[in-house]
Amino acid sequence: MLLIRRFEEACGRLYMQGKIRGFLHLYIGEEAIAVGTMAALRPDDYVIGHYRDHGHAIAKGMDTKIAMAELCGKATGSSGGKGGSMHLFDSEKHFMGGHAIVAGQMPIAAGLALASKYRKEDRITVCFFGDGAVNQGEFHETLNLASVWKLPVLFLLENNLYGMGTHVDRSRAGGRHIYEAAAAYDIPGVQINGMDVLGMNECVSETVKSMRKDGGPRFIEAMCYRYRGHSMADPTMYRERDEAEELGIKDPIESLKNFMLQFEVVDDGELAEINAKVEAEISDAVQFAEDSPAPELDAMYRNVYA
Ligand SMILES: Cc1ncc(C[n+]2csc(CCOP(=O)(O)OP(=O)(O)O)c2C)c(N)n1
């Protein structure tokens, strides 16, 4: 979680310096979801997500150097610098990409799961999406087919209460209980606290275990909070300043740190070591991205399909 947080803080700085361009959507505050989930998966399970994808990619094992180079539009990035922040990809780690079109990853998740089922592979696909995606047709079409065909997809909704600047209460009937929609498609669903990494891990572990037994889809709604705006360009004027406090939001990293200290899993010295290791990895990643060359001009025409 700390690695993801520091990675994104560095991204924010690089964006302000004009070294990362285009859109930049930070995942700060939501790290427990990615980390708790990935720790419950096998390395060969597929993961696919949306444009707020840095946390998913890093938690799935993507090299922070390659990720940072992609964000900076460098030739050494995962997509040769042509994908940028919203399109990280690592097929070796079975991270099947961040996708910029809201809900566009959902039918692809069903396709991945269908392929696994067809090949009789015992692997599942985790599909991350936001509350903004649930009003799209693709959400409903995918849940329906996944249920009818009994596809091993874990639908993992990150409900951070906002789709850009619109609160779920204003855009979705039953906005804070979206998991109930899964029942309409005969998919078991639960709602959990997405700010608690251990709780996340326990829930996903149990869910995945039952999926491997019966092969069918499941739905988890992880309630969470994004500390930053929708993207770097968003000053979040639509939110009350003390909203996080009112909602009783607890920072996932601070909570885990306090828990580990209280139960003597780590001491202050070990925490300092973890911090130093993370800082060093991030500074290496930034250095690598800054030192990397820009793509060649003719790379613009490579791997482009229309
Ligand atoms: C089909 C489509 N419509 C609109 C957009 C513009 N758009 C980008 S992000 C976003 C909000 C999505 O919110 P949510 O799914 O809740 O994800 P979050 O940003 O909260 O993680 C919108 C409407 C888009 N990218 N794709």
XYZ file of C-alpha atoms and ligand atoms in Angstrom:
332
model
C 0.000 0.000 0.000
C 2.823 2.319 0.881
C 4.549 1.628 -2.445
C 1.365 2.548 -4.338
C 0.845 5.696 -2.230
C 4.408 6.920 -2.745
C 4.304 6.006 -6.445
C 1.219 8.132 -6.926
C 2.552 11.034 -4.887
C 5.557 11.003 -7.227
C 3.179 10.893 -10.215
C 1.397 13.970 -8.863
C 4.715 15.826 -8.653
C 5.759 14.766 -12.166
C 2.389 15.871 -13.504
C 2.797 19.334 -11.960
C 6.241 19.548 -13.615
C 4.680 18.698 -16.988
C 6.549 15.390 -17.197
C 3.350 13.356 -17.132
C 0.787 14.639 -19.586
C -2.810 13.894 -20.469
C -5.067 12.682 -17.694
C -3.840 11.438 -14.337
C -6.319 9.774 -11.975
C -4.863 9.019 -8.565
C -5.938 6.010 -6.480
C -4.781 7.557 -3.184
C -7.034 6.286 -0.360
C -8.208 3.172 -2.214
C -4.974 1.128 -1.929
C -6.423 -1.450 0.481
C -8.759 -2.751 -2.215
C -6.038 -3.565 -4.735
C -3.601 -4.934 -2.162
C -6.141 -6.990 -0.182
C -7.502 -8.445 -3.418
C -4.241 -9.312 -5.182
C -2.861 -11.005 -2.065
C -5.836 -13.385 -2.257
C -5.230 -14.340 -5.911
C -2.920 -16.745 -7.671
C -0.335 -15.189 -9.994
C -2.081 -16.687 -13.053
C -5.482 -15.168 -12.249
C -6.463 -12.370 -14.602
C -7.024 -8.815 -13.420
C -8.579 -6.088 -15.535
C -9.554 -2.596 -14.482
C -10.438 0.938 -15.288
C -8.454 4.108 -15.857
C -7.577 4.546 -12.138
C -5.196 1.660 -12.655
C -1.782 2.337 -11.071
C -2.685 0.605 -7.798
C -4.080 -2.468 -9.557
C -1.009 -2.796 -11.787
C 1.529 -2.417 -8.970
C -0.352 -4.735 -6.618
C -0.451 -7.354 -9.416
C 3.307 -7.140 -9.555
C 4.057 -4.707 -12.358
C 7.555 -3.214 -12.202
C 7.304 0.365 -10.918
C 10.067 1.480 -13.320
C 8.141 0.247 -16.371
C 4.898 1.734 -15.034
C 6.495 5.123 -14.355
C 8.135 5.183 -17.791
C 4.734 4.495 -19.375
C 3.180 7.353 -17.430
C 5.952 9.652 -18.645
C 5.352 8.557 -22.260
C 8.769 6.911 -22.622
C 9.793 4.123 -25.002
C 10.702 1.868 -22.041
C 7.123 1.945 -20.720
C 4.796 -1.055 -20.841
C 3.107 0.190 -24.031
C 6.151 1.955 -25.420
C 4.896 5.225 -23.980
C 1.767 5.257 -26.118
C -0.744 4.153 -23.499
C 0.004 6.472 -20.603
C -1.571 6.525 -17.168
C -4.907 4.989 -18.131
C -3.509 2.068 -20.125
C -0.919 0.223 -18.088
C -0.620 -3.402 -19.199
C 1.424 -6.419 -18.158
C 0.472 -9.685 -19.817
C 3.240 -11.601 -18.019
C 1.673 -10.712 -14.689
C -1.792 -11.304 -16.176
C -2.735 -7.682 -15.639
C -4.934 -7.160 -18.678
C -4.930 -3.448 -18.579
C -6.423 -0.249 -17.437
C -9.261 0.820 -19.735
C -10.359 4.411 -20.281
C -13.906 3.794 -21.455
C -16.142 3.577 -18.422
C -17.382 -0.073 -18.154
C -15.524 -0.977 -21.370
C -13.409 -3.506 -19.450
C -16.460 -5.449 -18.277
C -17.271 -7.403 -21.467
C -13.532 -8.050 -21.894
C -13.478 -9.548 -18.385
C -16.288 -11.886 -19.413
C -14.271 -12.836 -22.503
C -11.183 -13.630 -20.424
C -13.258 -15.760 -18.067
C -14.956 -17.522 -20.966
C -11.533 -18.346 -22.425
C -10.367 -19.797 -19.093
C -13.524 -21.869 -18.787
C -13.271 -23.106 -22.372
C -9.657 -24.160 -21.835
C -10.625 -25.773 -18.524
C -8.114 -23.625 -16.650
C -8.817 -23.168 -13.007
C -8.228 -19.425 -13.012
C -10.518 -16.558 -12.222
C -10.808 -13.036 -13.601
C -11.151 -10.062 -11.275
C -12.833 -7.080 -12.882
C -12.443 -3.729 -11.105
C -14.865 -0.908 -11.886
C -16.279 2.225 -10.285
C -19.784 3.233 -9.265
C -19.992 5.324 -12.459
C -19.822 2.115 -14.507
C -22.929 0.495 -13.063
C -25.350 2.629 -15.048
C -23.778 1.596 -18.345
C -25.426 -1.065 -20.483
C -22.221 -3.095 -20.530
C -22.471 -3.608 -16.767
C -25.894 -5.250 -17.096
C -25.043 -7.219 -20.225
C -21.875 -8.588 -18.641
C -23.496 -9.564 -15.342
C -26.273 -11.301 -17.234
C -23.973 -13.351 -19.469
C -21.552 -14.120 -16.648
C -24.438 -15.554 -14.665
C -26.074 -17.464 -17.530
C -22.743 -18.946 -18.648
C -21.434 -19.359 -15.092
C -18.223 -17.499 -15.813
C -15.530 -17.226 -13.147
C -15.569 -13.418 -12.897
C -15.260 -11.606 -9.601
C -16.948 -8.224 -10.111
C -15.137 -5.883 -7.768
C -16.891 -2.548 -7.440
C -14.854 0.270 -5.918
C -17.641 2.513 -4.658
C -15.882 5.777 -3.797
C -19.259 7.563 -3.865
C -18.477 9.775 -6.865
C -18.451 9.402 -10.647
C -16.375 12.449 -11.584
C -18.265 15.095 -9.548
C -21.634 13.361 -9.232
C -22.553 11.639 -5.976
C -24.003 8.112 -6.333
C -27.086 9.184 -4.408
C -27.913 11.446 -7.358
C -27.001 9.085 -10.187
C -28.040 5.637 -9.037
C -31.114 4.231 -7.299
C -29.788 2.481 -4.189
C -26.472 4.264 -4.665
C -24.832 3.058 -1.487
C -26.064 -0.522 -1.897
C -25.154 -1.335 -5.459
C -24.266 -4.951 -4.595
C -27.985 -5.637 -4.310
C -28.201 -5.246 -8.101
C -26.188 -8.458 -8.470
C -29.091 -10.444 -6.993
C -31.194 -9.519 -10.052
C -28.725 -11.575 -12.088
C -28.566 -14.369 -9.542
C -24.993 -13.475 -8.577
C -24.115 -13.603 -4.858
C -23.005 -10.163 -3.674
C -21.693 -8.541 -0.497
C -20.738 -5.065 0.625
C -17.583 -4.562 2.659
C -15.263 -1.871 3.970
C -12.723 -1.246 1.209
C -10.522 0.840 3.520
C -9.536 -2.205 5.590
C -6.877 -4.279 3.860
C -7.147 -7.320 6.140
C -10.932 -7.412 5.858
C -10.640 -7.050 2.072
C -8.159 -9.901 1.911
C -10.308 -12.183 4.051
C -13.439 -11.518 2.004
C -11.735 -11.966 -1.386
C -9.933 -15.127 -0.195
C -13.227 -16.727 0.881
C -14.972 -15.573 -2.293
C -12.263 -16.870 -4.602
C -12.209 -20.196 -2.772
C -15.931 -20.683 -3.366
C -15.585 -19.565 -7.009
C -12.919 -22.186 -7.666
C -15.372 -24.790 -6.364
C -18.426 -23.864 -8.428
C -16.908 -21.746 -11.212
C -19.614 -19.086 -11.044
C -19.424 -15.285 -10.760
C -19.462 -13.238 -7.549
C -19.890 -9.556 -6.723
C -18.108 -7.533 -4.032
C -18.865 -3.879 -3.384
C -15.930 -2.299 -1.553
C -16.918 1.020 0.029
C -14.029 3.445 -0.211
C -12.958 7.042 -0.510
C -10.668 8.811 -2.934
C -8.772 11.575 -1.206
C -7.939 13.432 -4.397
C -10.111 14.810 -7.175
C -11.390 12.692 -10.043
C -8.215 13.635 -11.914
C -5.426 16.156 -11.349
C -7.598 18.738 -13.130
C -10.409 18.427 -10.560
C -10.361 20.784 -7.522
C -13.266 18.781 -5.893
C -15.410 21.851 -5.268
C -18.450 19.580 -5.013
C -17.332 17.992 -1.735
C -17.717 19.300 1.802
C -14.338 19.777 3.421
C -15.163 17.545 6.406
C -16.931 14.840 4.413
C -14.271 12.189 5.075
C -14.456 12.848 8.810
C -18.248 12.725 8.793
C -18.150 9.390 7.000
C -15.676 8.076 9.597
C -13.057 7.416 6.910
C -9.849 5.865 8.253
C -6.723 5.911 6.145
C -5.905 2.306 5.166
C -2.142 2.708 5.576
C -2.343 4.440 8.967
C -4.850 1.855 10.204
C -2.633 -1.069 9.225
C 0.422 0.627 10.697
C -1.349 1.170 14.035
C -2.627 -2.402 14.027
C 0.841 -3.821 13.363
C 2.410 -1.694 16.081
C -0.295 -2.567 18.584
C 0.098 -6.300 18.015
C 3.887 -6.030 17.754
C 4.044 -7.347 14.196
C 6.596 -4.602 13.516
C 8.434 -2.028 15.573
C 9.351 1.562 14.713
C 12.746 0.499 13.362
C 11.210 -1.981 10.937
C 8.656 0.597 9.802
C 11.503 3.024 9.082
C 13.239 0.310 7.025
C 10.062 -0.320 5.003
C 9.733 3.416 4.398
C 13.338 3.737 3.237
C 13.002 0.746 0.895
C 9.846 2.177 -0.668
C 11.360 5.663 -1.049
C 14.422 4.148 -2.774
C 12.288 2.108 -5.191
C 10.220 5.156 -6.144
C 13.231 7.358 -6.648
C 14.769 4.653 -8.893
C 11.520 4.443 -10.873
C 11.425 8.220 -11.393
C 15.099 8.279 -12.373
C 14.576 5.424 -14.844
C 11.576 7.199 -16.421
C 13.415 10.518 -16.643
C 16.514 8.917 -18.176
C 14.537 6.843 -20.705
C 14.257 7.965 -24.317
C 11.055 9.207 -25.920
C 9.554 6.812 -28.505
C 10.916 7.016 -32.069
C 8.675 8.978 -34.410
C 7.759 5.921 -36.502
C 6.555 4.126 -33.331
C 3.428 6.224 -33.793
C 2.367 3.925 -36.610
C 3.339 0.624 -34.967
C 0.669 -1.590 -33.350
C -2.092 0.790 -34.414
C -5.259 -0.886 -35.662
C -8.277 0.847 -37.081
C -18.316 5.588 -21.831
C -17.677 6.759 -21.115
N -18.456 7.803 -20.751
C -17.903 8.850 -20.094
C -16.557 8.881 -19.827
C -15.957 10.059 -19.069
N -15.663 9.631 -17.694
C -14.398 9.331 -17.368
S -14.321 8.841 -15.790
C -15.948 9.034 -15.512
C -16.543 8.743 -14.151
C -16.461 7.307 -13.729
O -16.621 7.183 -12.346
P -16.468 5.837 -11.573
O -16.804 4.698 -12.468
O -17.264 5.948 -10.330
O -14.935 5.674 -11.258
P -14.019 6.480 -10.230
O -13.452 7.616 -11.027
O -14.894 6.919 -9.130
O -12.937 5.548 -9.786
C -16.551 9.488 -16.658
C -18.006 9.765 -16.757
C -15.777 7.784 -20.264
N -14.460 7.731 -20.030
N -16.363 6.726 -20.881
